Coordinates of C-alpha atoms in Angstrom, one line a residue:
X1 CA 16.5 -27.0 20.6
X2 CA 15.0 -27.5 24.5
X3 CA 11.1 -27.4 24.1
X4 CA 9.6 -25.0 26.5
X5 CA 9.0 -25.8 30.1
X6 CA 5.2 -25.2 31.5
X7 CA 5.8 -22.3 32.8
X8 CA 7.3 -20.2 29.8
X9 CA 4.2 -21.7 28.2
X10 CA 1.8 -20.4 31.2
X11 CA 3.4 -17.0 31.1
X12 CA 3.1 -17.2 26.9
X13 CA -0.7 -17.9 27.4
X14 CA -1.0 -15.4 30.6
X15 CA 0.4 -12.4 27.9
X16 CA -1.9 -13.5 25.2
X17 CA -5.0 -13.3 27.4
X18 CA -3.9 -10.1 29.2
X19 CA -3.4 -8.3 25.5
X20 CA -6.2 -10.1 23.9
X21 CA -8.0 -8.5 26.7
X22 CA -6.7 -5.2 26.9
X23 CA -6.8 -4.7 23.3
X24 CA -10.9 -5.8 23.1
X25 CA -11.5 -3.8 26.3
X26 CA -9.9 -0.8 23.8
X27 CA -12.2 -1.7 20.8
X28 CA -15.1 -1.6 22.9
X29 CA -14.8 1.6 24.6
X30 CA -14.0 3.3 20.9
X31 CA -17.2 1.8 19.7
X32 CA -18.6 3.5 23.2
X33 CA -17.4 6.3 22.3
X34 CA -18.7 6.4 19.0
X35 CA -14.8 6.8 17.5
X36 CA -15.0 7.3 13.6
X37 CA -13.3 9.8 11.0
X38 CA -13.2 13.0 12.9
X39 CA -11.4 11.8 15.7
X40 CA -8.9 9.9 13.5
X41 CA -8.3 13.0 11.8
X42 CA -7.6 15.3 14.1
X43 CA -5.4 12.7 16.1
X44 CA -3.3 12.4 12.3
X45 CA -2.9 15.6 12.4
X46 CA -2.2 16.7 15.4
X47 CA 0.5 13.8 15.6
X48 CA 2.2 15.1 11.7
X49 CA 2.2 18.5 12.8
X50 CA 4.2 17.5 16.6
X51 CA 6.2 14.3 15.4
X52 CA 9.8 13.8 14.5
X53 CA 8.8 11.4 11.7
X54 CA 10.9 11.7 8.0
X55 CA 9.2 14.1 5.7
X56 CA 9.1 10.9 3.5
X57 CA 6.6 9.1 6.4
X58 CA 5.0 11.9 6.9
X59 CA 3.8 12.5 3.1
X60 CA 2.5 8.6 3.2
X61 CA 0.5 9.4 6.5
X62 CA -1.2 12.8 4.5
X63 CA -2.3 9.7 2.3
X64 CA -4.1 8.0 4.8
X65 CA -6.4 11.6 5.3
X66 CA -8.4 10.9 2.0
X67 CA -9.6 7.7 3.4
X68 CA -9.9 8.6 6.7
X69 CA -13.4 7.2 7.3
X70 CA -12.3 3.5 6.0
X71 CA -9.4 3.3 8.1
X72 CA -10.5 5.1 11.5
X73 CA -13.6 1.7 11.1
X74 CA -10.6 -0.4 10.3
X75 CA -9.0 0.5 13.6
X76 CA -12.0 0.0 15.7
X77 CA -12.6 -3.6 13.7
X78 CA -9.2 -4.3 14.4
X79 CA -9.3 -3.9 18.0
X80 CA -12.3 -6.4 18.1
X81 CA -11.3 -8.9 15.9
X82 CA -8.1 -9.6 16.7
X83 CA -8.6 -9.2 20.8
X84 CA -11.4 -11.3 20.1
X85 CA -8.6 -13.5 18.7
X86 CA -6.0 -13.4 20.5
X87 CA -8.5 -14.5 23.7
X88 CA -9.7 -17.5 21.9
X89 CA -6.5 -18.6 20.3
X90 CA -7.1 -18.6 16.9
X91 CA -4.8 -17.0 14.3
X92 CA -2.8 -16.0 16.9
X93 CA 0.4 -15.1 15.2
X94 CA -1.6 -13.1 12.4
X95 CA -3.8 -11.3 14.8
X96 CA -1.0 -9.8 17.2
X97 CA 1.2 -8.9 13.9
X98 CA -1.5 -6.6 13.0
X99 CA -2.2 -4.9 16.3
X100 CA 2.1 -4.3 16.3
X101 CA 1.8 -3.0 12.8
X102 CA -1.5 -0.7 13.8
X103 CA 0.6 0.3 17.2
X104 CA 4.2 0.7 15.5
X105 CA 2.5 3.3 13.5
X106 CA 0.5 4.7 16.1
X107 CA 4.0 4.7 17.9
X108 CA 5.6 6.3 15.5
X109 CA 3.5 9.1 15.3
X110 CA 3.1 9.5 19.1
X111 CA 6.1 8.3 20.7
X112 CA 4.5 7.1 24.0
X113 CA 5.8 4.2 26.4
X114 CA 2.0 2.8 26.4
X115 CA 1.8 2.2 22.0
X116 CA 5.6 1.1 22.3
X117 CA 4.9 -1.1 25.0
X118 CA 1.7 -2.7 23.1
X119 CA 3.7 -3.1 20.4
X120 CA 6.9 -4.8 21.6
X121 CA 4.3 -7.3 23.1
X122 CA 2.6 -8.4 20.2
X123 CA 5.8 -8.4 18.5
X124 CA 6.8 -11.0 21.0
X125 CA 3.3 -12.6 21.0
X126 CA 3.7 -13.0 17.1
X127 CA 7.1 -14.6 17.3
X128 CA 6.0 -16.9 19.9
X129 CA 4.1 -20.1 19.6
X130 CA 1.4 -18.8 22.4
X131 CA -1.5 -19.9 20.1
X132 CA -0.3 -23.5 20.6
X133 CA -2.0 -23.9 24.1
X134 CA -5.2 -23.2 25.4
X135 CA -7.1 -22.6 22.6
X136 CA -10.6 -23.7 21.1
X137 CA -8.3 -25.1 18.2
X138 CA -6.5 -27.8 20.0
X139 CA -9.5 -28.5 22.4
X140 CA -11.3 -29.8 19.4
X141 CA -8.7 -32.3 18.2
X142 CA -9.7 -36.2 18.6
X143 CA -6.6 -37.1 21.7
X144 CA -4.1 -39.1 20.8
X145 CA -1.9 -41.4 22.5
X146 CA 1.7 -40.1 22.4
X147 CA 3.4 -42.9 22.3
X148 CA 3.7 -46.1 19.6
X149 CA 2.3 -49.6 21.5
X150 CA 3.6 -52.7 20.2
X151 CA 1.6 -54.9 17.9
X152 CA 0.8 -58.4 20.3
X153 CA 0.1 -61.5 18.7

């Protein structure tokens, strides 16, 4: 398999920053906006009551109302964290497969181009190996050489 060229690793890094970015931006203005439970329940169900989702999804998404509280915080934290990760390059690949879990959902009950979009991205971001460059990680490391010299007498 042909590693990848520097540019398919530019444009890796220039999508990980721009969502890391976007996605931290978001977290911020929902703390801003002092986002908690009431919001997230009226967004659920609004979103049951107008989506085409299977009665069967739909029943597991009426479970997610008795802890509404817990997982409208987990949202916001989630936002934070893992554009606060995806920035830095750290847990990369773990950080954008939770945003495309959180946005598949969020896509599934409001089928928009924007969630679908976000979440085809970090799809992509957490297939990729964009956490491999440019981050605090591999800055760290002792250098070194790449090559084998010969032992001289």
């Amino acid at each position: 398999m042909k590693p990848f060229h520097r540019r398919d690793r530019a444009a890796l890094i220039g999508l990980r920053l721009m969502v890391g970015g976007l996605i931290f931006e978001c977290g911020v203005r929902l703390l801003q906006n002092s986002w908690g439970a009431t919001e997230f329940l009226m967004r659920l169900n609004h979103g049951i009551n107008r989506s085409p989702l299977a009665p069967e999804l739909a029943s597991l998404l009426n479970h997610l109302m008795a802890h509404h509280g817990v997982v409208a915080q987990s949202i916001v934290l989630t936002h934070l964290i893992a554009g606060l990760f995806l920035i830095v390059g750290v847990l990369t690949r773990t950080a954008s497969l939770a945003l495309c879990l959180l946005y598949l959902v969020y896509a599934l009950i409001y089928p928009l181009p924007l969630p679908i979009l976000i979440c085809a991205a970090c799809g992509s971001l957490a297939l990729s190996d964009a956490g491999q460059h440019l981050t605090l990680q591999r800055l760290t490391l002792p250098t070194r050489a790449n090559h084998q010299s010969t032992q001289t007498g």
